[in-house]
C-alpha cells in the first residue's frame, strides 16, 4: 500500500505533491510527508495522520521547491510515528519515498550499520535511502546509484529519489508495485496512480517491472530490468477529474453506492456490444474457452465474495466445475492443478499482492490460462493474464468496495453465460433472456437505492449493537457475507454471515434478544427453507431484519422487520440485493460516527502480504 508522488517543474511543486497525496490517500492514511529541494537543503515536512495535517504544516513552514517527492503511508515496518513517516533521508543528501516491502531490509540494515550508517526509523525504506547514498557518494550519477541500490533489494518497491546536489533530476524505479511517469510541458511527474497527477497531465507511461527512470524537466529516460534503454508507450488517461470529486455527496462510499446504476449500465454496455461471445474477454478467448474443463477463481475480500456468487452461475449455467479460493490461502498450499482449469482472478485494484502471487503460483503449478476481472486498466494483474474483462465502474475511492463488486458480478455472469454458450448449454432463447435480465438490472438497482430512507431508519437500531448476523441461502449467501464484511469494515460492529441452514449447527447459540439478524430472503427456490430458519431465530428471541421482495409474502410482526426489495426474479437477484446491505452498513457507520471512507487500520489497495 502507500502512495507516492514526485514532480520536477519550473513552478513550485508543493501544491502538486499535496494534491497528489490527497488523491492517493486511499492507499494509506497513517502519515504523510513531502521533501523538496529548497536552495542548498532538502527540506522535509512529515506528520502522523492525514495529508491535510501535513499540508497545514507545510504551509506554516513555508515549504516550496521546484523538485520534490511525497508519500502517504499505510504502516507495515514500524509504528505510526513521525520518524517512520516518509520521505526518509540519508545524511540530508538523499531523500526517498517508497511503496512496497523490502524483504532483505534486515540484512541490508546490518550491512549499512557496519558501513557507518545510523538509522532513525524502524522502516524498511530507510535502507534504500542509505544504500543509494552509499553508492552515490562513491561517485557517478544518481541514476546509477539508484540502479546499483535497487539491484541489491529483494521484495517490492516503487520509489522516488532526489539528491541535494541534483536539482534537475528525479529518479524512480519500480518492481512489484505500480508506478507511472506523467509527461507535462516542461515538467514531469511520477505517481502510484494517475489520479495523483491528473490536474497536471493526462499523458502517462506505465513502468514495467524492473524499470528505472530519470526525469528532468524536459525529458524522461528509462531503462529496463536488463539495463537496456526502454521505450514504453504513452497513454492518454481517460479518468475524469469529476469522478475523483465528491460532488454533492458526503462520502465517496455514498457516491459510489449511488453510482451503481450508471456503473452497471456502462459495464453491461460492453456485454451488449460484444454479446455473450468469447471476444468479450480478449482475442485469445475464442481459442482458450472451448478447451476448458473447469474454472478456478482466486481473489480476496469482497472480490472473493464475487467469486463465490460466480460459482453458482458458472456451475448452473455453463455446467462446468468451478471452485473459489481465498488467494492468500491458495498460494501457500500444495494445490492440485488441472492445466485446463481457467484461473480467474478478481480484483478491483488489479494490484492486490495476495491475488497477484496466487496467480503466479497457479501458473507455476501448471494452469495454462488466466483471466482477470479488473476495474483498473493497465494494472499488474490483468497485465499478467491472458484474458481480461475490465469492469467499467470508474474510480472507486472509498475503502469499502461497492460499485466494483456489483460490476464484477456482471463480468462474472457474462463469463458464465459465455462459457455456457461455448459448451452448448445456453440456447439462443436463454441468451436473449439473460441479455434482457441484464438490461433491466440498472433499473432494479435504482429501485433498491430508493429504499434508503427505510434502511436509514433501521440503522439506528444497529448502531447500538455489538454484533450482527447475516443470513442468506444459495446465490444470496455470498451477499450475506458481503453485507457482514461491509458492516464490520466501516462500522466496526462484529458481524458474521452464514448460510441460513447452517445456523442450527452452531451459530444459533449466539442468538438472543441483543442479536440483530439480517436475512436476505427473495422469492427463490430456497425461500421456504429460509422461512424455517427464521423461525428458529425468532424462537430464541433474535430480532429479524428481512430484505424480501413482494413475492416472498413477509409481513411485519413482533421482532420481524421487513423491507420490500424490488421484484427481480432471476439469476441477477444477488446484485440487486447487494444494494440494501451496502446502504445498511453505510448508515450504521454514519450513526456511529466512524470514518466511512477511511476505516481504521485499512487501505484500499493491499499490496502487502
Ligand atoms: O482490489 P481487490 O479487489 O483485489 O481488493 C480485495 C480486497 O482487499 C477488497 O475487496 C476489500 O475486502 C474491500 N475493502 C472490502 O470492502
XYZ file of C-alpha atoms and ligand atoms in Angstrom:
625
model
C 0.000 0.000 0.000
C 1.237 3.570 0.453
C 1.101 6.141 -2.320
C 3.996 8.043 -3.821
C 4.173 11.113 -5.980
C 7.030 13.236 -7.308
C 7.433 16.286 -9.505
C 10.146 18.243 -11.283
C 8.984 21.545 -12.724
C 9.706 25.215 -13.263
C 6.995 26.069 -10.720
C 6.506 25.331 -7.046
C 5.756 21.595 -6.851
C 4.448 21.541 -3.267
C 0.785 22.137 -4.280
C 1.125 19.381 -6.910
C 2.534 16.961 -4.344
C -0.102 17.792 -1.744
C -2.985 17.448 -4.187
C -1.476 14.216 -5.466
C -1.188 12.818 -1.960
C -4.809 13.696 -1.228
C -5.830 11.647 -4.234
C -3.575 8.787 -3.141
C -4.799 8.796 0.431
C -6.968 5.772 -0.333
C -3.711 3.791 -0.435
C -2.906 4.549 3.198
C -3.548 7.309 5.680
C -1.383 6.680 8.706
C 1.031 9.530 7.950
C 2.039 11.808 5.107
C 5.135 13.709 4.132
C 6.921 15.633 1.405
C 10.549 16.538 0.752
C 11.645 19.287 -1.617
C 14.902 20.661 -2.772
C 14.947 24.232 -1.452
C 18.125 26.122 -2.208
C 21.010 24.365 -0.545
C 18.991 21.936 1.518
C 16.446 19.135 1.310
C 13.501 20.289 3.407
C 11.089 17.752 4.752
C 7.669 18.022 6.393
C 6.055 14.897 7.824
C 3.023 14.408 10.020
C 1.212 11.492 11.564
C -2.402 11.449 10.346
C -3.983 12.741 7.205
C -2.481 14.662 4.322
C -4.468 17.724 5.410
C -2.420 17.915 8.609
C 0.822 17.686 6.712
C -0.458 20.296 4.256
C -1.092 22.717 7.119
C 2.401 22.122 8.498
C 3.977 22.604 5.062
C 2.166 25.934 4.715
C 3.293 27.029 8.183
C 6.848 26.127 7.355
C 6.621 27.936 4.038
C 7.746 24.907 2.088
C 8.402 25.478 -1.610
C 10.604 23.953 -4.273
C 10.898 23.044 -7.943
C 11.713 19.391 -7.272
C 10.085 17.171 -4.688
C 8.622 13.839 -3.630
C 5.686 12.923 -1.393
C 4.256 9.913 0.381
C 1.133 8.737 2.155
C 1.698 5.719 4.399
C -0.029 2.540 5.445
C 2.259 1.337 8.195
C 3.996 -2.025 7.837
C 7.511 -1.821 9.279
C 7.365 0.305 12.394
C 4.515 2.065 14.140
C 2.541 5.086 13.107
C 5.066 7.729 14.166
C 6.665 10.753 12.589
C 10.161 9.198 12.461
C 8.661 6.312 10.485
C 6.851 8.651 8.070
C 8.360 9.091 4.607
C 10.325 10.646 2.952
C 13.379 9.061 4.505
C 16.742 10.741 4.130
C 20.380 9.767 4.261
C 22.786 12.400 5.596
C 20.321 15.061 4.415
C 21.676 14.422 0.933
C 19.325 11.776 -0.435
C 15.560 11.609 0.086
C 13.407 8.614 -0.799
C 9.706 7.736 -0.878
C 8.749 4.098 -1.183
C 5.681 1.953 -1.698
C 6.203 -1.761 -1.122
C 8.189 -4.002 1.168
C 11.914 -4.672 1.111
C 12.279 -8.280 2.196
C 16.034 -8.225 2.776
C 15.917 -4.977 4.755
C 17.281 -6.536 7.939
C 20.318 -7.923 6.190
C 20.893 -4.569 4.418
C 20.420 -2.692 7.682
C 23.172 -4.700 9.374
C 25.459 -4.219 6.418
C 24.827 -0.466 6.293
C 25.310 -0.128 10.034
C 28.693 -1.764 9.522
C 29.409 0.936 6.952
C 28.663 3.627 9.497
C 25.027 4.447 8.699
C 22.741 5.293 11.599
C 19.034 4.542 11.436
C 16.339 6.923 12.659
C 13.313 4.821 11.829
C 12.118 1.237 12.032
C 11.142 1.203 8.363
C 12.477 -0.990 5.616
C 12.593 2.133 3.425
C 15.432 3.793 5.284
C 17.808 1.138 3.968
C 17.017 2.318 0.423
C 17.980 5.900 1.292
C 21.272 4.795 2.835
C 22.035 2.312 0.099
C 21.523 4.946 -2.606
C 23.670 7.330 -0.581
C 26.354 4.689 -0.220
C 26.675 4.239 -3.980
C 26.157 7.898 -4.814
C 28.907 9.173 -2.555
C 31.308 6.698 -4.196
C 30.966 8.757 -7.401
C 28.804 8.525 -10.509
C 25.279 9.634 -11.218
C 22.206 9.471 -9.006
C 20.615 7.293 -11.657
C 23.465 4.770 -11.441
C 23.369 4.837 -7.649
C 19.649 4.004 -7.705
C 20.351 1.268 -10.218
C 23.048 -0.304 -8.055
C 20.975 0.033 -4.906
C 17.797 -1.443 -6.331
C 19.626 -4.387 -7.847
C 20.513 -5.343 -4.273
C 16.979 -5.148 -2.956
C 14.618 -8.074 -2.840
C 10.920 -7.529 -2.395
C 8.598 -4.971 -3.898
C 9.096 -1.298 -4.457
C 8.050 1.782 -6.302
C 10.405 4.573 -5.316
C 11.102 8.221 -5.986
C 14.543 9.613 -5.165
C 16.056 13.098 -5.112
C 19.561 14.259 -4.181
C 20.732 17.524 -2.699
C 23.189 18.270 -5.480
C 20.936 17.161 -8.340
C 18.346 19.947 -8.651
C 17.465 18.842 -12.176
C 16.862 15.125 -11.603
C 14.123 12.966 -10.200
C 14.893 9.243 -10.272
C 12.338 6.485 -9.920
C 12.266 2.687 -10.013
C 9.622 0.016 -9.987
C 9.444 -3.652 -9.029
C 6.205 -5.272 -7.956
C 4.344 -2.043 -7.121
C 2.604 0.296 -9.519
C 4.392 3.385 -10.778
C 3.816 5.669 -13.707
C 5.517 8.680 -15.199
C 3.400 11.691 -16.146
C 4.604 13.805 -19.065
C 3.965 17.515 -18.763
C 5.084 20.568 -20.667
C 8.490 21.464 -19.271
C 7.648 19.410 -16.194
C 7.386 15.718 -15.399
C 5.925 13.606 -12.637
C 5.848 10.202 -11.020
C 2.879 8.707 -9.185
C 1.415 5.461 -7.891
C -1.659 6.110 -9.966
C -2.836 8.615 -12.498
C -5.362 10.299 -10.199
C -2.453 11.937 -8.359
C -1.257 13.953 -11.322
C -4.401 14.360 -13.372
C -4.584 18.112 -12.773
C -1.137 18.434 -14.345
C -1.209 15.927 -17.197
C -3.064 13.031 -18.769
C -0.094 11.705 -20.715
C 1.342 8.777 -18.815
C 3.839 5.951 -19.194
C 3.280 2.835 -17.085
C 6.606 1.493 -15.888
C 7.311 -2.206 -16.266
C 8.834 -4.480 -13.629
C 12.489 -3.599 -13.116
C 12.324 -0.262 -14.958
C 14.361 2.678 -13.702
C 13.603 6.218 -14.831
C 15.422 9.529 -14.879
C 13.151 12.547 -15.122
C 14.351 16.045 -15.919
C 12.097 18.982 -16.690
C 12.412 18.316 -20.397
C 12.635 14.594 -20.728
C 12.420 11.085 -19.409
C 14.975 8.319 -19.843
C 14.025 4.751 -18.981
C 15.978 1.532 -18.762
C 14.527 -1.925 -18.318
C 15.487 -4.713 -15.923
C 18.313 -5.752 -18.259
C 19.781 -2.232 -18.294
C 18.623 -1.679 -21.857
C 17.002 1.606 -22.952
C 13.254 1.108 -22.722
C 10.680 2.733 -24.997
C 7.301 2.489 -23.298
C 4.055 3.577 -24.940
C 2.486 6.855 -23.888
C -1.149 6.507 -22.828
C -3.739 9.236 -22.656
C -5.672 8.692 -19.446
C -9.447 8.873 -19.727
C -10.024 9.108 -15.957
C -12.160 12.177 -15.375
C -11.352 14.632 -12.616
C -15.064 14.807 -11.730
C -15.010 11.072 -10.979
C -12.443 11.785 -8.289
C -14.507 14.515 -6.613
C -17.244 14.063 -4.029
C -19.715 16.333 -5.783
C -22.942 16.641 -3.790
C -22.197 13.563 -1.659
C -20.889 13.426 1.900
C -18.676 10.395 1.360
C -17.141 8.531 -1.545
C -18.848 5.373 -0.367
C -22.235 7.085 -0.572
C -21.371 8.451 -4.014
C -20.168 5.067 -5.210
C -23.267 3.263 -3.912
C -25.429 5.733 -5.833
C -23.310 5.478 -8.963
C -24.171 1.810 -9.345
C -26.948 2.111 -11.928
C -24.524 4.015 -14.180
C -21.526 1.770 -13.405
C -23.662 -1.284 -14.168
C -25.072 0.227 -17.374
C -21.579 1.071 -18.574
C -20.331 -2.431 -17.817
C -23.397 -4.067 -19.327
C -22.909 -1.966 -22.462
C -19.644 -3.808 -23.084
C -21.526 -7.103 -22.835
C -24.307 -5.915 -25.101
C -21.840 -4.633 -27.689
C -19.984 -7.938 -27.906
C -22.846 -10.260 -26.953
C -22.003 -13.301 -24.835
C -19.070 -14.037 -27.092
C -15.533 -15.046 -26.362
C -14.275 -11.739 -27.796
C -15.599 -10.074 -24.657
C -12.595 -11.476 -22.793
C -9.883 -10.775 -25.355
C -8.586 -12.009 -28.658
C -7.257 -15.319 -27.371
C -10.533 -16.273 -25.688
C -12.051 -17.930 -28.765
C -9.229 -20.430 -28.713
C -8.967 -20.837 -24.942
C -12.570 -21.100 -23.742
C -13.526 -24.262 -25.707
C -10.571 -26.154 -24.206
C -11.570 -25.614 -20.599
C -12.502 -28.371 -18.181
C -13.076 -26.151 -15.161
C -12.674 -22.758 -13.545
C -10.612 -21.806 -10.517
C -11.347 -18.404 -9.010
C -8.776 -16.651 -6.817
C -9.487 -13.394 -5.017
C -9.587 -11.604 -1.652
C -12.205 -9.833 0.431
C -15.198 -8.535 -1.429
C -13.774 -9.780 -4.713
C -13.703 -13.272 -3.211
C -17.418 -12.975 -2.462
C -17.984 -12.022 -6.093
C -16.207 -15.285 -6.905
C -18.462 -17.259 -4.568
C -21.507 -15.864 -6.343
C -19.968 -16.699 -9.705
C -19.572 -20.330 -8.695
C -23.353 -20.692 -8.590
C -23.687 -19.126 -12.035
C -20.801 -20.951 -13.682
C -21.835 -24.400 -12.475
C -25.538 -23.953 -13.125
C -25.393 -22.025 -16.417
C -22.221 -23.382 -18.008
C -22.289 -26.826 -16.414
C -18.603 -26.752 -15.662
C -16.793 -27.231 -12.355
C -15.834 -24.051 -10.543
C -14.014 -23.673 -7.285
C -13.255 -20.469 -5.477
C -10.397 -19.879 -3.127
C -9.029 -17.074 -0.979
C -5.852 -16.053 -2.780
C -3.715 -15.729 0.349
C -4.545 -19.327 1.330
C -4.152 -20.861 -2.101
C -0.671 -19.500 -2.639
C 0.725 -21.448 0.300
C -0.792 -24.865 -0.199
C 0.186 -27.792 -2.362
C -2.830 -27.417 -4.599
C -3.838 -29.767 -7.369
C -3.736 -28.048 -10.743
C -5.544 -29.130 -13.850
C -3.899 -27.169 -16.682
C -7.277 -26.970 -18.378
C -8.892 -25.148 -15.475
C -9.037 -21.456 -16.261
C -7.640 -19.352 -13.430
C -9.899 -16.359 -12.888
C -8.556 -13.618 -10.655
C -10.944 -10.937 -9.468
C -9.521 -7.662 -8.234
C -10.891 -4.146 -8.250
C -7.451 -2.575 -7.991
C -5.562 -5.114 -10.074
C -2.632 -4.879 -7.700
C -3.604 -6.916 -4.622
C -0.413 -8.744 -3.761
C -2.053 -11.921 -2.490
C -4.079 -12.243 -5.675
C -1.101 -11.475 -7.892
C 1.062 -14.029 -6.097
C -1.712 -16.611 -6.233
C -1.895 -16.093 -9.990
C 1.864 -16.586 -10.345
C 1.667 -19.692 -8.182
C -1.176 -21.116 -10.259
C 0.970 -20.666 -13.351
C 3.874 -22.431 -11.635
C 1.553 -25.308 -10.772
C 0.699 -25.681 -14.430
C -2.520 -23.756 -15.058
C -2.280 -22.826 -18.712
C -4.650 -19.860 -18.897
C -5.629 -16.931 -16.743
C -8.438 -14.411 -16.961
C -8.565 -11.228 -14.909
C -11.748 -9.400 -13.922
C -10.475 -5.974 -13.004
C -11.507 -2.335 -12.691
C -8.158 -0.645 -13.267
C -6.729 -0.634 -16.763
C -3.083 -1.463 -17.206
C -2.766 -2.656 -13.622
C -0.492 -5.560 -12.750
C -2.946 -8.477 -12.547
C -4.645 -8.014 -15.932
C -1.240 -7.455 -17.470
C -0.139 -10.820 -16.128
C -3.242 -12.548 -17.535
C -4.074 -13.961 -20.953
C -7.637 -12.721 -20.915
C -9.294 -9.748 -19.284
C -12.696 -8.278 -18.609
C -12.499 -4.675 -17.470
C -15.412 -3.580 -15.356
C -16.485 -0.028 -16.058
C -17.182 1.073 -12.527
C -14.994 4.175 -12.744
C -12.659 5.173 -9.936
C -13.623 3.604 -6.607
C -12.141 5.635 -3.786
C -13.988 4.573 -0.628
C -12.056 1.756 1.041
C -15.241 -0.304 1.218
C -15.801 -1.775 -2.194
C -19.309 -1.201 -3.588
C -19.737 -0.491 -7.278
C -16.634 -2.534 -8.068
C -18.343 -5.588 -6.543
C -21.615 -5.305 -8.450
C -19.830 -4.687 -11.737
C -17.504 -7.632 -11.081
C -20.664 -9.706 -10.769
C -21.762 -8.556 -14.220
C -18.398 -9.613 -15.678
C -18.608 -12.987 -13.963
C -22.183 -13.506 -15.074
C -21.104 -12.763 -18.644
C -18.338 -15.330 -18.246
C -20.810 -17.959 -17.036
C -23.162 -17.385 -19.962
C -20.334 -17.234 -22.494
C -18.888 -20.487 -21.206
C -22.394 -21.950 -21.329
C -22.719 -20.925 -24.965
C -19.316 -22.334 -25.869
C -20.318 -25.596 -24.218
C -23.704 -25.755 -25.888
C -25.603 -25.301 -22.609
C -27.162 -21.945 -23.421
C -29.762 -21.772 -26.168
C -30.498 -18.691 -28.248
C -33.645 -18.177 -26.157
C -31.669 -18.441 -22.909
C -29.165 -15.944 -24.247
C -31.872 -13.480 -25.173
C -33.385 -13.869 -21.697
C -30.035 -13.282 -19.983
C -29.438 -10.171 -22.066
C -32.879 -8.947 -21.151
C -32.174 -9.617 -17.461
C -29.018 -7.540 -17.759
C -30.878 -4.731 -19.494
C -33.322 -4.454 -16.609
C -30.681 -4.662 -13.923
C -29.750 -0.948 -13.595
C -33.438 -0.087 -13.197
C -33.888 -2.644 -10.416
C -30.757 -1.350 -8.713
C -32.165 2.170 -8.899
C -35.339 0.918 -7.173
C -33.214 -0.677 -4.487
C -31.469 2.666 -3.933
C -34.858 4.222 -3.309
C -35.110 2.084 -0.155
C -32.555 4.302 1.542
C -34.949 6.141 3.931
C -36.247 2.815 5.300
C -32.775 1.400 5.673
C -31.607 4.564 7.409
C -34.464 4.117 9.893
C -33.157 0.610 10.699
C -29.614 1.763 11.096
C -30.215 3.488 14.446
C -31.133 0.119 15.945
C -27.954 -1.495 14.659
C -25.710 1.334 15.721
C -26.085 0.446 19.419
C -25.346 -3.264 18.930
C -22.037 -5.051 19.326
C -22.781 -7.945 16.980
C -24.906 -8.818 13.979
C -25.652 -11.940 11.984
C -26.375 -12.049 8.263
C -28.176 -14.981 6.672
C -28.754 -15.979 3.080
C -29.059 -19.166 1.091
C -27.855 -20.260 -2.304
C -26.971 -17.347 -4.540
C -27.699 -14.932 -1.721
C -25.327 -16.480 0.799
C -22.315 -14.618 -0.676
C -24.376 -11.433 -0.438
C -24.901 -12.110 3.271
C -21.121 -12.489 3.571
C -20.640 -9.217 1.744
C -23.193 -7.478 3.997
C -21.343 -8.674 7.108
C -17.977 -7.583 5.714
C -19.293 -4.140 4.821
C -20.771 -3.688 8.304
C -17.653 -4.740 10.206
C -15.313 -2.866 7.890
C -16.843 0.572 8.280
C -18.927 0.481 11.481
C -16.593 -1.818 13.497
C -19.577 -3.881 14.630
C -18.691 -7.545 14.776
C -20.714 -9.260 12.067
C -20.760 -12.781 10.678
C -22.652 -14.404 7.853
C -23.939 -17.942 7.488
C -25.940 -19.904 5.028
C -29.237 -19.899 6.931
C -29.343 -23.708 7.040
C -26.060 -23.789 8.935
C -27.401 -21.817 11.882
C -28.558 -24.827 13.850
C -25.096 -26.391 13.576
C -23.569 -23.865 15.945
C -24.147 -20.147 15.432
C -27.710 -20.344 16.765
C -26.100 -20.409 20.214
C -25.232 -16.736 19.698
C -28.802 -15.664 19.132
C -30.632 -13.752 21.860
C -32.599 -10.507 22.052
C -29.403 -8.478 21.572
C -28.548 -10.111 18.278
C -29.947 -8.414 15.170
C -30.225 -10.940 12.362
C -30.322 -9.643 8.787
C -31.925 -12.041 6.340
C -31.746 -11.807 2.573
C -34.889 -13.611 1.546
C -36.070 -13.009 -2.005
C -38.607 -15.303 -3.521
C -36.402 -18.071 -4.846
C -36.306 -21.840 -4.645
C -34.939 -21.765 -1.100
C -37.413 -19.273 0.339
C -39.421 -21.788 2.372
C -36.200 -23.145 3.875
C -35.142 -19.629 4.820
C -38.510 -19.046 6.461
C -37.998 -22.095 8.669
C -34.527 -20.876 9.610
C -36.038 -17.528 10.565
C -38.491 -19.258 12.898
C -35.508 -20.810 14.655
C -34.097 -17.330 15.248
C -37.370 -15.805 16.379
C -37.981 -18.669 18.819
C -34.701 -17.686 20.571
C -35.629 -14.009 20.833
C -33.471 -12.845 17.914
C -34.719 -9.736 16.120
C -35.089 -10.220 12.377
C -34.421 -7.593 9.718
C -35.573 -9.060 6.441
C -34.898 -7.903 2.893
C -37.587 -9.640 0.880
C -39.317 -8.927 -2.399
C -43.086 -8.633 -2.645
C -43.442 -12.228 -3.772
C -41.846 -13.514 -0.594
C -45.003 -12.582 1.351
C -43.319 -11.491 4.536
C -45.218 -9.311 6.949
C -44.016 -7.179 9.795
C -44.696 -8.702 13.183
C -43.267 -8.533 16.655
C -39.480 -8.781 16.255
C -39.713 -9.125 12.496
C -38.967 -6.036 10.392
C -39.340 -6.210 6.646
C -38.116 -4.042 3.781
C -39.520 -4.888 0.378
C -36.807 -5.177 -2.212
C -37.508 -4.691 -5.942
C -39.002 -7.655 -7.668
C -36.171 -9.027 -9.704
C -36.732 -12.694 -10.179
C -33.901 -14.445 -11.796
C -30.265 -15.102 -11.557
C -29.223 -11.463 -11.154
C -31.086 -11.071 -7.890
C -27.835 -11.156 -5.829
C -26.741 -7.918 -7.490
C -29.995 -6.166 -6.591
C -29.843 -7.462 -3.006
C -26.324 -6.161 -2.533
C -27.565 -2.565 -2.553
C -29.557 -2.700 0.704
C -26.737 -4.326 2.674
C -24.306 -1.696 1.424
C -26.674 1.090 2.471
C -27.263 -0.537 5.843
C -23.531 -0.610 6.574
C -23.142 2.977 5.397
C -25.913 4.354 7.601
C -24.912 2.340 10.647
C -21.369 3.680 10.273
C -22.730 7.217 9.974
C -24.741 6.747 13.167
C -21.646 5.506 14.965
C -19.559 8.392 13.659
C -16.795 6.302 12.132
C -14.686 7.419 9.198
C -16.696 5.799 6.433
C -14.257 6.277 3.580
C -11.098 5.581 5.535
C -11.892 2.974 8.178
C -9.253 2.371 10.793
C -6.348 0.026 10.050
C -7.321 -0.490 6.404
C -6.356 0.816 2.992
C -7.945 0.499 -0.388
C -5.128 -1.174 -2.170
C -3.486 -4.073 -0.373
C -0.043 -4.561 -1.844
C 1.449 -6.335 1.169
C 1.037 -9.886 2.397
O -8.564 -4.650 -5.144
P -9.099 -6.012 -4.751
O -10.447 -6.255 -5.282
O -8.151 -7.111 -5.099
O -9.188 -5.962 -3.176
C -9.542 -7.099 -2.448
C -9.933 -6.744 -1.046
O -8.850 -6.150 -0.387
C -11.125 -5.771 -1.010
O -12.211 -6.288 -1.694
C -11.526 -5.482 0.452
O -12.039 -6.633 1.035
C -12.538 -4.334 0.496
N -12.046 -3.288 1.339
C -13.869 -4.736 1.003
O -14.759 -3.689 1.005
